[in-house]
Short mmCIF file of C-alpha atoms in Angstrom, two decimals:
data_model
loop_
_atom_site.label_atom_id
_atom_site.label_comp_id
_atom_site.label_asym_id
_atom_site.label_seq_id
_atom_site.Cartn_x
_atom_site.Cartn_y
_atom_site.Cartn_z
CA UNK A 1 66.62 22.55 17.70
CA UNK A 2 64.51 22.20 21.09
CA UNK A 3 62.08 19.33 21.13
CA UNK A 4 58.42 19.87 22.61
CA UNK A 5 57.42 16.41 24.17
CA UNK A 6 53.85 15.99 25.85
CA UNK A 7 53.21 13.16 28.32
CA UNK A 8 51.18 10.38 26.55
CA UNK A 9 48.60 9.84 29.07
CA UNK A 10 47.75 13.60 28.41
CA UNK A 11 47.74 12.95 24.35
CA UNK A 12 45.85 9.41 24.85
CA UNK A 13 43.39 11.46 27.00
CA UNK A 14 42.70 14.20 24.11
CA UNK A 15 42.28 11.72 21.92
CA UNK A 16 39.69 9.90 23.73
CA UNK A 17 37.59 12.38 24.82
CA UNK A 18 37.70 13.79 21.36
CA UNK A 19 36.56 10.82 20.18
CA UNK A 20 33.75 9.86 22.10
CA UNK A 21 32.83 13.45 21.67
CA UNK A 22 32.06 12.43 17.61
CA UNK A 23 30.48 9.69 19.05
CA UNK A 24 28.10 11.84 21.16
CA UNK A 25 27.28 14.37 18.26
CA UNK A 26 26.57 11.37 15.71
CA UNK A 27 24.33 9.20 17.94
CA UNK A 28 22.07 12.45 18.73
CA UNK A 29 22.15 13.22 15.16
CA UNK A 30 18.52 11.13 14.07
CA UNK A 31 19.23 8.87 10.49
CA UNK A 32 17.75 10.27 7.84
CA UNK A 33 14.73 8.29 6.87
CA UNK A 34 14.32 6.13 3.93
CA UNK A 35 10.93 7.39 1.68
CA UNK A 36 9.15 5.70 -0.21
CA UNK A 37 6.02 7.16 -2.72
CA UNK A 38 3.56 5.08 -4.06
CA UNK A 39 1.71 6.72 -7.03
CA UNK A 40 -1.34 4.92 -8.62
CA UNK A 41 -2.34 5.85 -12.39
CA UNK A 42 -5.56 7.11 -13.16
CA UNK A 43 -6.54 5.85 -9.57
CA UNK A 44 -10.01 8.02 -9.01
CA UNK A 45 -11.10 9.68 -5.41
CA UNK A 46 -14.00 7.16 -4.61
CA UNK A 47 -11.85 3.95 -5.83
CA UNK A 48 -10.80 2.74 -2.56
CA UNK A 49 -12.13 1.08 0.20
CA UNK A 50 -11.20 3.46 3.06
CA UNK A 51 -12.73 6.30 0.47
CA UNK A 52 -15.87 4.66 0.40
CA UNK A 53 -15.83 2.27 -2.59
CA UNK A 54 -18.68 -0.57 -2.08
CA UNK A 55 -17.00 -3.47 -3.99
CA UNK A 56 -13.40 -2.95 -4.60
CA UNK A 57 -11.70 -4.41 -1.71
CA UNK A 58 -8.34 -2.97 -0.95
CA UNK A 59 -7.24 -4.02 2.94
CA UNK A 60 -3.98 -3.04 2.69
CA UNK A 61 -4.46 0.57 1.25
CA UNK A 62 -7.40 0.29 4.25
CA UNK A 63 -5.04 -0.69 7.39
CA UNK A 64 -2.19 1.59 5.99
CA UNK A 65 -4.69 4.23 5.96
CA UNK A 66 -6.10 2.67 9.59
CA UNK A 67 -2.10 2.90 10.59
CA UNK A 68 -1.64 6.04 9.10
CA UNK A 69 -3.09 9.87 8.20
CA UNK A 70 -5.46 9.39 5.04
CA UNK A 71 -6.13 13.39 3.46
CA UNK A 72 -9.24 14.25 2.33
CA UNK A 73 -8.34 17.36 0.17
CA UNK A 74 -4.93 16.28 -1.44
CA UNK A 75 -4.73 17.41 -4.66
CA UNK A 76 -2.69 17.13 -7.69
CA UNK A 77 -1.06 20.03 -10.25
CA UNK A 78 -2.24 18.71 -13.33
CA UNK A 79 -4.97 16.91 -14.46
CA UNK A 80 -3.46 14.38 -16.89
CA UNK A 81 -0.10 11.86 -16.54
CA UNK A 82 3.30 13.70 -17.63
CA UNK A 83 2.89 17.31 -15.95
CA UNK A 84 1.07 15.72 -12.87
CA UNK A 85 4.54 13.60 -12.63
CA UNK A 86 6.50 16.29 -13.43
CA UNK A 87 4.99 18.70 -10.47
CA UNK A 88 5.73 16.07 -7.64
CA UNK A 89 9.25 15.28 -8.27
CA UNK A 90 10.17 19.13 -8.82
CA UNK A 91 8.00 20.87 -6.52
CA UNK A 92 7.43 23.01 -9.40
CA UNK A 93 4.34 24.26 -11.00
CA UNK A 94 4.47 22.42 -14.79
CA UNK A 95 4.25 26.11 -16.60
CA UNK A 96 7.39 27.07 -14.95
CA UNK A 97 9.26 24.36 -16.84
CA UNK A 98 8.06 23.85 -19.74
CA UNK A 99 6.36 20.78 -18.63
CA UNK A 100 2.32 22.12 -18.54
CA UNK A 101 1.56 20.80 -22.09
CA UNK A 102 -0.98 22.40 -24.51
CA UNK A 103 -4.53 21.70 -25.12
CA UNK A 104 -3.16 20.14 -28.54
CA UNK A 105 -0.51 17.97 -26.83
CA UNK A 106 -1.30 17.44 -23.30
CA UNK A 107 1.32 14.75 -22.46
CA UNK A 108 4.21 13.55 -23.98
CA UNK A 109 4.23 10.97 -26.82
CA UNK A 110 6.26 8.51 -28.57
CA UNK A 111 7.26 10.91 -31.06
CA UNK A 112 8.19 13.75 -28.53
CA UNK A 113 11.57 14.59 -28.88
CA UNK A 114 11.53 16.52 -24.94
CA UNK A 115 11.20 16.13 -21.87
CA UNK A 116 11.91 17.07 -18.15
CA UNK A 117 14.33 19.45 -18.51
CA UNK A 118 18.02 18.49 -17.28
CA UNK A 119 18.14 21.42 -14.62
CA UNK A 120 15.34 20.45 -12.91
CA UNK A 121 16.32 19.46 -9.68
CA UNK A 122 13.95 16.00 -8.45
CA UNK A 123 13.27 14.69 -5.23
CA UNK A 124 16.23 11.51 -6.40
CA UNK A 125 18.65 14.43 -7.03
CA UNK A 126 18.52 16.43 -4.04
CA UNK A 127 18.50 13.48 -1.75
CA UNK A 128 21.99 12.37 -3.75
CA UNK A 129 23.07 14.79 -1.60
CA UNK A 130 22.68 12.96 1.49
CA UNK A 131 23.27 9.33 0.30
CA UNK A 132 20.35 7.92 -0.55
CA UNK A 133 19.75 4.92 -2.72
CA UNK A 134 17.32 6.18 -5.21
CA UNK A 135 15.07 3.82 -7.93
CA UNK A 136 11.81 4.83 -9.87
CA UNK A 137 9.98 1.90 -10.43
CA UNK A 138 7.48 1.57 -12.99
CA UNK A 139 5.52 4.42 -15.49
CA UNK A 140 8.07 7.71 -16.02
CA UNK A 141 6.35 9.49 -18.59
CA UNK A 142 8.55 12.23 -18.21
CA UNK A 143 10.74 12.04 -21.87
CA UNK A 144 11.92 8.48 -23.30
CA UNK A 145 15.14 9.39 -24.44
CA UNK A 146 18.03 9.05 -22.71
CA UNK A 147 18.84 12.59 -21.55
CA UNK A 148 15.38 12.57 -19.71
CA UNK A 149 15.38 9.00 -18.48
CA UNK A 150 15.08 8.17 -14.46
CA UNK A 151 18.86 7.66 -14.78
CA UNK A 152 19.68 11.06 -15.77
CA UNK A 153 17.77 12.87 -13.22
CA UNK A 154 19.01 11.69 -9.92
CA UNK A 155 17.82 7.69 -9.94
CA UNK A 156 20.50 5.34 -9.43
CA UNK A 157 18.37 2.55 -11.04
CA UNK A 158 15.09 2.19 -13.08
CA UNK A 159 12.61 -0.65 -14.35
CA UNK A 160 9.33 0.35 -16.33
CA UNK A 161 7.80 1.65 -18.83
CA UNK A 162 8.56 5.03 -20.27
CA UNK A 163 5.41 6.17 -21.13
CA UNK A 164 1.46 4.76 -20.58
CA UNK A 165 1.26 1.16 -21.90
CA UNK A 166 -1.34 2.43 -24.27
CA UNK A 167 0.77 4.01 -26.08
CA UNK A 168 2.50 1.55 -28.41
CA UNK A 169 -0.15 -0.17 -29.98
CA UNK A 170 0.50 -2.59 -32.65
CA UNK A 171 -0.63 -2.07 -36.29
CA UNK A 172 -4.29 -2.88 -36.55
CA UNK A 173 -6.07 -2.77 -33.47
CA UNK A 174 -9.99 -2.30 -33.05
CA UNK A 175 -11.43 0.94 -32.21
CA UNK A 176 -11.71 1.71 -28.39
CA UNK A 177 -9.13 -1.00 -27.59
CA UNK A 178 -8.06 0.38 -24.81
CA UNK A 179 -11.25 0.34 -22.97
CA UNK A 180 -12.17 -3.42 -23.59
CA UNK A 181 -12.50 -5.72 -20.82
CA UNK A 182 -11.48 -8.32 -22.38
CA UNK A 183 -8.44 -6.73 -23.82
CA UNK A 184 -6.00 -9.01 -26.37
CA UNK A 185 -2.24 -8.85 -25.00
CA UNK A 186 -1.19 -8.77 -28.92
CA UNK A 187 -3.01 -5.14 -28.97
CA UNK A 188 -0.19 -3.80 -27.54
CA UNK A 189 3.74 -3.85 -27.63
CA UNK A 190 4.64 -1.69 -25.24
CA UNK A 191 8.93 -1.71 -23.88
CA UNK A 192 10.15 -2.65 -20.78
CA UNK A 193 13.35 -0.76 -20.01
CA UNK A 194 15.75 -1.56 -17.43
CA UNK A 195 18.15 1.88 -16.84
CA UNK A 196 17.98 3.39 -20.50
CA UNK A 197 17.83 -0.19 -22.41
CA UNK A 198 14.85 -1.82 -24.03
CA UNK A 199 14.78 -5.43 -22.51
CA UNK A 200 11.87 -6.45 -22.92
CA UNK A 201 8.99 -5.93 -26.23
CA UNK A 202 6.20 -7.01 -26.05
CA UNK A 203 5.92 -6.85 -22.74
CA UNK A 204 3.19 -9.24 -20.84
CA UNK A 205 1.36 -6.12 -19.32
CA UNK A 206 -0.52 -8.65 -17.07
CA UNK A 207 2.87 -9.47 -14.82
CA UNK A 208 3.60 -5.95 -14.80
CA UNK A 209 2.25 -5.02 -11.15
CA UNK A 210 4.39 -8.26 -9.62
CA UNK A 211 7.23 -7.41 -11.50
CA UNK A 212 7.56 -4.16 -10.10
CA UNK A 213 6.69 -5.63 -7.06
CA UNK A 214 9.84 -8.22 -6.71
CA UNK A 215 11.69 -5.20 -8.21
CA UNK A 216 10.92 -2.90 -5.12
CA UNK A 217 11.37 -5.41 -2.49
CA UNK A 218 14.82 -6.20 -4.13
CA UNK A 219 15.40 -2.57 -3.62
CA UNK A 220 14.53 -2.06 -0.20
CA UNK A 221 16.67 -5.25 0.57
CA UNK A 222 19.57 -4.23 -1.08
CA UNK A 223 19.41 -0.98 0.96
CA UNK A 224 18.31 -1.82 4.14
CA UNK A 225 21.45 -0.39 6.02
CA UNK A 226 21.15 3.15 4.75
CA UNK A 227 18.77 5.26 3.22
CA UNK A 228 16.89 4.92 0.59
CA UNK A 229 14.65 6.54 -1.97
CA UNK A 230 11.86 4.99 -4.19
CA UNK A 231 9.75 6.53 -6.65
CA UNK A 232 7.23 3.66 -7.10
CA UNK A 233 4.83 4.69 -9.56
CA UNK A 234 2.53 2.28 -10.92
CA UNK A 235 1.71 1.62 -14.38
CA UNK A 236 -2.19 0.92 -13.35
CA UNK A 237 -4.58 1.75 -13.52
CA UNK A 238 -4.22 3.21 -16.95
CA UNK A 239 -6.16 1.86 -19.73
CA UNK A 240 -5.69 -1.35 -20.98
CA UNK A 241 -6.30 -3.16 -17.99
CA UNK A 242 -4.66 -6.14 -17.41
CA UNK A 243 -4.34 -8.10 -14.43
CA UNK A 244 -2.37 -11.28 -13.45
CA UNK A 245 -3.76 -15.09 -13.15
CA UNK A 246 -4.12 -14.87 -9.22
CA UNK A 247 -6.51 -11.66 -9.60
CA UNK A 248 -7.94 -11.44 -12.86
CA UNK A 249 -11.68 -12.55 -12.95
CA UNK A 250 -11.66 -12.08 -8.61
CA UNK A 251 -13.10 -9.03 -7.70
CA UNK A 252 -16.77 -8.12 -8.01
CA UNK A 253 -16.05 -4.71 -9.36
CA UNK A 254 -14.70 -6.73 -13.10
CA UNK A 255 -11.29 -6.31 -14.80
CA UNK A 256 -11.18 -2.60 -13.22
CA UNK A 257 -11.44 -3.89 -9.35
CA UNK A 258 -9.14 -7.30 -10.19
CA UNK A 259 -6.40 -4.32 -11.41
CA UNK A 260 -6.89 -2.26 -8.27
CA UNK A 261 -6.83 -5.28 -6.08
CA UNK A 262 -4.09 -6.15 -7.35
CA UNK A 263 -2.38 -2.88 -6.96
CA UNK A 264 -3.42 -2.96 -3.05
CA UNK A 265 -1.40 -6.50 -2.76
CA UNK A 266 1.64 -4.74 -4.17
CA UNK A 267 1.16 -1.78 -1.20
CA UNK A 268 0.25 -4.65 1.12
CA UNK A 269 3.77 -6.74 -0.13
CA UNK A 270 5.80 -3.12 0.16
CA UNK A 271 4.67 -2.37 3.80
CA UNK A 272 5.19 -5.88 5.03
CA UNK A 273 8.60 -6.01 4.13
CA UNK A 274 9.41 -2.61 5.66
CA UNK A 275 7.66 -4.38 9.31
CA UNK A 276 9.92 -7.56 8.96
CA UNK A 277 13.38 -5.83 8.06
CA UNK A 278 12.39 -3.67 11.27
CA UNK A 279 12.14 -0.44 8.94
CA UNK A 280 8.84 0.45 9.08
CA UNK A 281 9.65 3.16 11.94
CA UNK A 282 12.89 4.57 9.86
CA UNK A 283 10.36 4.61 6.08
CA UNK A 284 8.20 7.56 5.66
CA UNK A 285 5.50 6.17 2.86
CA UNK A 286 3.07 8.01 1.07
CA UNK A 287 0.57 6.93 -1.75
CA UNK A 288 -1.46 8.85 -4.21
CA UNK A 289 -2.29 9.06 -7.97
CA UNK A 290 -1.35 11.20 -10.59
CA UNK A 291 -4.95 12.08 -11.47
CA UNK A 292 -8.26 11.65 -11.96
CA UNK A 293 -10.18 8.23 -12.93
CA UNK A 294 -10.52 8.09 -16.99
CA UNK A 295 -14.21 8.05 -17.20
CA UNK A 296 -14.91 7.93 -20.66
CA UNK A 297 -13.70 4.15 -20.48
CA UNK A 298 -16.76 3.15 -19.23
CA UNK A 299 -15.73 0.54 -16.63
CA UNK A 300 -12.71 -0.12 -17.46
CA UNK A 301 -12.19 3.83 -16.01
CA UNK A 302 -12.81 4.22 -12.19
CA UNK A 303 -15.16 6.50 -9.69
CA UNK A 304 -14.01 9.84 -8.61
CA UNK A 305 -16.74 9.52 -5.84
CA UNK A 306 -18.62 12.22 -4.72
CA UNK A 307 -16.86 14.95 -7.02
CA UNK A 308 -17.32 16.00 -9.84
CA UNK A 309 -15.94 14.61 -13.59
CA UNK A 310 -12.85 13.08 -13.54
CA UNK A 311 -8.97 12.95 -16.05
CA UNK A 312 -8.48 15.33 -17.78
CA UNK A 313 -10.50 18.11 -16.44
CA UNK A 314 -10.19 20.79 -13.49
CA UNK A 315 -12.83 20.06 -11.91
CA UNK A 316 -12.42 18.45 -8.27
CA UNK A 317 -12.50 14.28 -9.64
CA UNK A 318 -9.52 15.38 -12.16
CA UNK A 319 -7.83 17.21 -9.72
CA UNK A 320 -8.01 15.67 -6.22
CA UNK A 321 -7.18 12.57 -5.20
CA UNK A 322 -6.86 9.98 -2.53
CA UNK A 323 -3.65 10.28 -0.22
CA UNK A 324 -2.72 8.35 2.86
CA UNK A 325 0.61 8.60 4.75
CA UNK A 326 2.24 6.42 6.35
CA UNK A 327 5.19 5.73 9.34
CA UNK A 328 4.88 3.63 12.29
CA UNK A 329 5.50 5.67 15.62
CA UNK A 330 5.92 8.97 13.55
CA UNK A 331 2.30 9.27 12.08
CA UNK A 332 -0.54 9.17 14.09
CA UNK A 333 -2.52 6.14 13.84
CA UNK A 334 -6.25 6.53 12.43
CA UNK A 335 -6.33 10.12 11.94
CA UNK A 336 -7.87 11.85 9.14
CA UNK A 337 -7.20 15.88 7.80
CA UNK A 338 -8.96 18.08 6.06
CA UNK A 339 -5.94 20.50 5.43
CA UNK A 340 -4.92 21.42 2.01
CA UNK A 341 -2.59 19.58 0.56
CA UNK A 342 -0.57 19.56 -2.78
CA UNK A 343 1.87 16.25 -4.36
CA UNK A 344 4.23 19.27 -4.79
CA UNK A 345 4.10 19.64 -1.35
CA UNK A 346 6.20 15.81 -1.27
CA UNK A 347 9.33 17.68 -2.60
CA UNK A 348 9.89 19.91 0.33
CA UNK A 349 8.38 17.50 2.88
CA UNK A 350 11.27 15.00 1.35
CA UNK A 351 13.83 17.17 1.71
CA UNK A 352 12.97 18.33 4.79
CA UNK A 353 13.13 15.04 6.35
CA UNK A 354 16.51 14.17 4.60
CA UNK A 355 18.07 18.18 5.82
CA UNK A 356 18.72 19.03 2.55
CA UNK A 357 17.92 22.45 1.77
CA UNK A 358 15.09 23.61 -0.57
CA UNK A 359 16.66 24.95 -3.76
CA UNK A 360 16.45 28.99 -3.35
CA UNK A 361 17.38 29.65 -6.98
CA UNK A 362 14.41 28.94 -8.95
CA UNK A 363 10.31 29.30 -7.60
CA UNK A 364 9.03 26.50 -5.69
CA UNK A 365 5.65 25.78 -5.40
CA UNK A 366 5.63 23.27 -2.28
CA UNK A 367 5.39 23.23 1.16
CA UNK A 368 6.67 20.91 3.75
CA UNK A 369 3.68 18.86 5.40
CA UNK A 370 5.80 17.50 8.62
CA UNK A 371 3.02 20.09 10.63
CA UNK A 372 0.26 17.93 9.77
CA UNK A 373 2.00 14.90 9.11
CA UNK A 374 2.81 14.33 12.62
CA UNK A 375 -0.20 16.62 14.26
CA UNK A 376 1.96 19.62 15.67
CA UNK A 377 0.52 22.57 13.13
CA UNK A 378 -1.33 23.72 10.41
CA UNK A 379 -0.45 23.62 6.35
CA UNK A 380 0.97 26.30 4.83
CA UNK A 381 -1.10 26.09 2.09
CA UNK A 382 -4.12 28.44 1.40
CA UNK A 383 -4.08 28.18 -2.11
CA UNK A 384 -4.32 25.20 -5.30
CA UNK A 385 -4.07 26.49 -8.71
CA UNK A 386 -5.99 24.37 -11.30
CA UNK A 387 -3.77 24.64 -14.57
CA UNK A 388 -4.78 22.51 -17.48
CA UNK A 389 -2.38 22.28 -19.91
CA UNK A 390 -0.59 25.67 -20.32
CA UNK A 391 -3.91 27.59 -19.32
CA UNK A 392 -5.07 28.71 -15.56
CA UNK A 393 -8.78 27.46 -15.26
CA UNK A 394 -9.51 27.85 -11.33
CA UNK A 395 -8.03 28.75 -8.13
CA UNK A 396 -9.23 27.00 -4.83
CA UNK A 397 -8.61 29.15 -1.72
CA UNK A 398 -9.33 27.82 1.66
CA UNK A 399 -13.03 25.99 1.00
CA UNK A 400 -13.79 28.36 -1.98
CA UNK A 401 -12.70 27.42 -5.36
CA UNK A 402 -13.39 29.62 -8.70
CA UNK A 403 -13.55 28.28 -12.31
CA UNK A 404 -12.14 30.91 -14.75
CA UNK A 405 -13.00 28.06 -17.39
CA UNK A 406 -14.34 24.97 -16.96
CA UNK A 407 -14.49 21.92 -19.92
CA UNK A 408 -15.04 18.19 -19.61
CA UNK A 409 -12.00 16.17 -19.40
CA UNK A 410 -12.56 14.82 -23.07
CA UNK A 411 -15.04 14.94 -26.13
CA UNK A 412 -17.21 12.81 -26.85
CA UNK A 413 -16.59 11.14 -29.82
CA UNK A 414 -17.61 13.02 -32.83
CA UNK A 415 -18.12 15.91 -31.05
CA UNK A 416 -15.89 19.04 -30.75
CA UNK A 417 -14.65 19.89 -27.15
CA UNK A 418 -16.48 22.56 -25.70
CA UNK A 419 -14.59 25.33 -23.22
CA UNK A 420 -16.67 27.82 -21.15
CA UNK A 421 -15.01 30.68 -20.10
CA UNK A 422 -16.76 32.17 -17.01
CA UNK A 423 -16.73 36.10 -15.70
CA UNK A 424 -17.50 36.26 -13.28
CA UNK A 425 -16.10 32.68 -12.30
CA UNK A 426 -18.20 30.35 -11.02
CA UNK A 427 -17.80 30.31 -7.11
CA UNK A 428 -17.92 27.45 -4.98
CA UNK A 429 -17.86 26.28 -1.64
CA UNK A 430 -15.84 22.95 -1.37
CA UNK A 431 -16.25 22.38 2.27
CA UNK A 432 -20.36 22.59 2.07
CA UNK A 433 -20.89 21.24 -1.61
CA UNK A 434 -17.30 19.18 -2.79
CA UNK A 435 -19.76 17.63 -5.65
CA UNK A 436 -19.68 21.15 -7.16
CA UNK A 437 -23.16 21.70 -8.00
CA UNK A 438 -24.02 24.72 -5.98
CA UNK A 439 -22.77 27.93 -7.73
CA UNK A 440 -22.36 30.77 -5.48
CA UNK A 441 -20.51 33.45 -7.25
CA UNK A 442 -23.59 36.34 -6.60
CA UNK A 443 -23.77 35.36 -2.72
CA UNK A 444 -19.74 36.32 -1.99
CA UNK A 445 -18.83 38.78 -4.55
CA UNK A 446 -15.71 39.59 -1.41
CA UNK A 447 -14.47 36.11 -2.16
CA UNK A 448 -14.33 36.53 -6.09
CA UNK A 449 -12.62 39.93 -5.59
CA UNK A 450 -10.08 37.74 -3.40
CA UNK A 451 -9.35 35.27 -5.44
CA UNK A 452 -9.05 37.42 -8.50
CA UNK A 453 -6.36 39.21 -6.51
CA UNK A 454 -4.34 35.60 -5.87
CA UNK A 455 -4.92 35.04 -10.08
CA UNK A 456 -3.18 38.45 -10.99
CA UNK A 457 -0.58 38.23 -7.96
CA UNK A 458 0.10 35.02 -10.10
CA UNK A 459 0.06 36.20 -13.09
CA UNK A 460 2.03 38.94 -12.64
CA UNK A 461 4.67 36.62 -11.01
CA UNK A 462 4.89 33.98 -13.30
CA UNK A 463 7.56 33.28 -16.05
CA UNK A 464 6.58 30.20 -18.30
CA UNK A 465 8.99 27.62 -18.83
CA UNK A 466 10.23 26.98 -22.76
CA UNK A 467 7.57 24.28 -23.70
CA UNK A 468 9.24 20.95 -23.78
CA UNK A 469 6.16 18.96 -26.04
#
């Protein structure tokens, strides 16, 4: 049998240049970036400083904004907690999954037996693919038993509460609780969960916001030396309020503003850890809320500004919100847009950072924001589509936005809820009158005809999920 020798300089050589070769390929290849979302609850559009709030001081929401790109017409796909949630980690419309809720049942509670379905595909899932560390931190709202837990949809780890901390009161509490500003801790016994076990009940909902404060730091510092994921979403603030020692009775906005403030430490603690672990230009960051500001609470509900009503409704306080992103030497410092901007759009933006591919087997409803993240385009996105609960009630295309229906976020007590349907819709222009007290619907009869077109292309389109509450 006839042996084939080759000279070992010539093998040593191969090897070598193969090798540095690798070496080449992987050091142009950029890391994917950690991401982080921050997502406030019941946060309204005129609640923060660098929005224009008088007395609630929030400096680090203010400089990350000052650092960052804040968005002036980001807006959310539902107007209440569980399908708002349930929009921005699928990318998904909440009709197309069952997630939209009804009129009768609008979110999910304790006694829900669903949840977000276990095909969904979340942000934490598809960047599995890639690596990443993922943790949710704080409210989920998306289904409290275990098969629709963080844990079982793509999160590695989880610490918070499973649904709003209003709702597991204890046996007798007074009418209106929720809204007092002097609320009693022993109202309430809401669960602290760690993963899919109960660790903690009652749980002192005034060390909530540092808790999941220490929690995310440990996170990030755990994970410093590859990427990471974290779904931060706060549990305030929702109604009851309840702040800790160091900020309760501080701000000059009351119990509401000490909350908030306290809320804009934990940012503040977030992004200074990111700066001294040297990952603040390797962390794309992004804050938001899930919805409107509750006002029926009185003042223990926030502002939505300028626009008009707030939770629970479609008009522009329920459904638009305050949004600043956020990376050092990626983001333009101190720039503000006007563009059009959806939390579903934060599923393909994610993904697109990480290079994983956008599912292709199922409708999305995102779009990826890198162009006006980091100033080189335009959004993709013409069109918002106002559901609330299970029903369409307005389209906004471009500056124009139509209600098909339009309804307060809530009843007042005693009385029954009243729903207006509207044909033609009521028209108006967004970029002239964003308060929404201007109807034009006679002036631009072409723009109803145009944006009764985008209802039936929709319409015609759309397959509704099997309801899940």
């Amino acid at each position: 049998m006839m042996k084939v020798s080759f000279p070992l300089n010539s093998v040593r050589q191969q090897f070598f240049a193969l090798f540095f070769a690798i070496a080449i390929i992987c050091a142009a290849a950029p890391a994917p970036p950690n991401i982080v979302i921050i997502l406030a609850d019941d946060l309204g559009y005129g609640d923060l400083g660098c929005y224009g709030h008088p007395t609630i001081r929030t400096p680090n929401l203010d400089r990350m904004a000052a650092e960052g790109l804040r968005f002036t017409d980001f807006y959310v796909a539902a107007c209440v907690c569980t399908p708002s949630r349930a929009a921005l980690l699928t990318g998904r419309l909440p009709i197309r999954n069952g997630m939209a809720g009804s009129e009768k049942r609008r979110v999910i509670f304790g006694e829900s037996t669903g949840g977000l379905p276990p095909e969904e595909i979340t942000i934490a899932r598809a960047l599995k693919s890639k690596d990443y560390a993922t943790a949710c931190i704080g409210k989920w709202h998306l289904g409290h038993l275990p098969q629709f837990l963080p844990t079982a949809h793509g999160f590695d780890s989880y610490l918070g509460l499973r649904m709003s901390n209003d709702m597991e009161p204890a046996a007798k509490i007074p009418r209106n609780a929720s809204a007092s500003l002097n609320p009693d801790p022993t109202w309430w016994k809401a669960s602290l969960m760690r993963g899919d076990k109960v660790i903690e009940q009652p749980t002192d909902l005034s060390t909530l916001t540092r808790r999941y404060t220490e929690e995310g730091l440990k996170f990030i510092g755990e994970n410093k030396k590859k990427p990471f994921f974290l779904y931060f979403a706060h549990t305030y603030p929702h109604v009851p309020l309840f702040a800790s020692g160091k900020f309760k009775g501080t701000s000059p906005r009351g119990l509401y503003g000490d909350v908030v403030e306290e809320l804009d430490w934990s940012v503040g603690q977030l992004l200074e850890t990111l700066r001294r672990e040297k990952l603040a230009e390797k962390t794309f960051v992004f804050f938001t809320s899930d919805n409107g500001p509750w006002l029926m609470k009185g003042l223990a509900g926030g502002s939505a500004g300028l626009l008009s009503e707030g939770k629970g409704s479609t008009w522009e306080g329920g459904m638009r919100e305050p949004a600043i992103a956020w990376w050092p030497g990626k983001i333009k410092a101190g720039a503000v847009t006007h563009q059009l901007a959806c939390s579903m759009d934060l599923f393909n933006t994610s993904l697109n950072l990480a290079v994983v591919a956008v599912p292709k087997d199922r409708v999305m409803d995102g779009f990826d924001l890198s162009p006006v993240l980091f100033g080189h385009g335009v959004s993709q996105r013409e069109l918002m589509i106002y559901y609330r609960g299970d029903e369409l009630f307005a389209i906004r295309k471009v500056s124009f936005n139509a209600h098909f229906q339009t309804a307060p976020g809530y009843a007042s007590p005693g009385a029954p809820m009243k729903f207006e349907p509207h044909d033609p819709p009521l028209l108006f222009n967004l970029a002239q009158d964003p308060s929404e007290k201007i109807e034009i619907a006679k002036d631009h009869p072409e723009i109803i005809a145009e944006i009764q077109r985008e209802l039936e292309k929709h319409r015609a389109g759309l397959v509704p999920g099997t309801r899940q509450y």
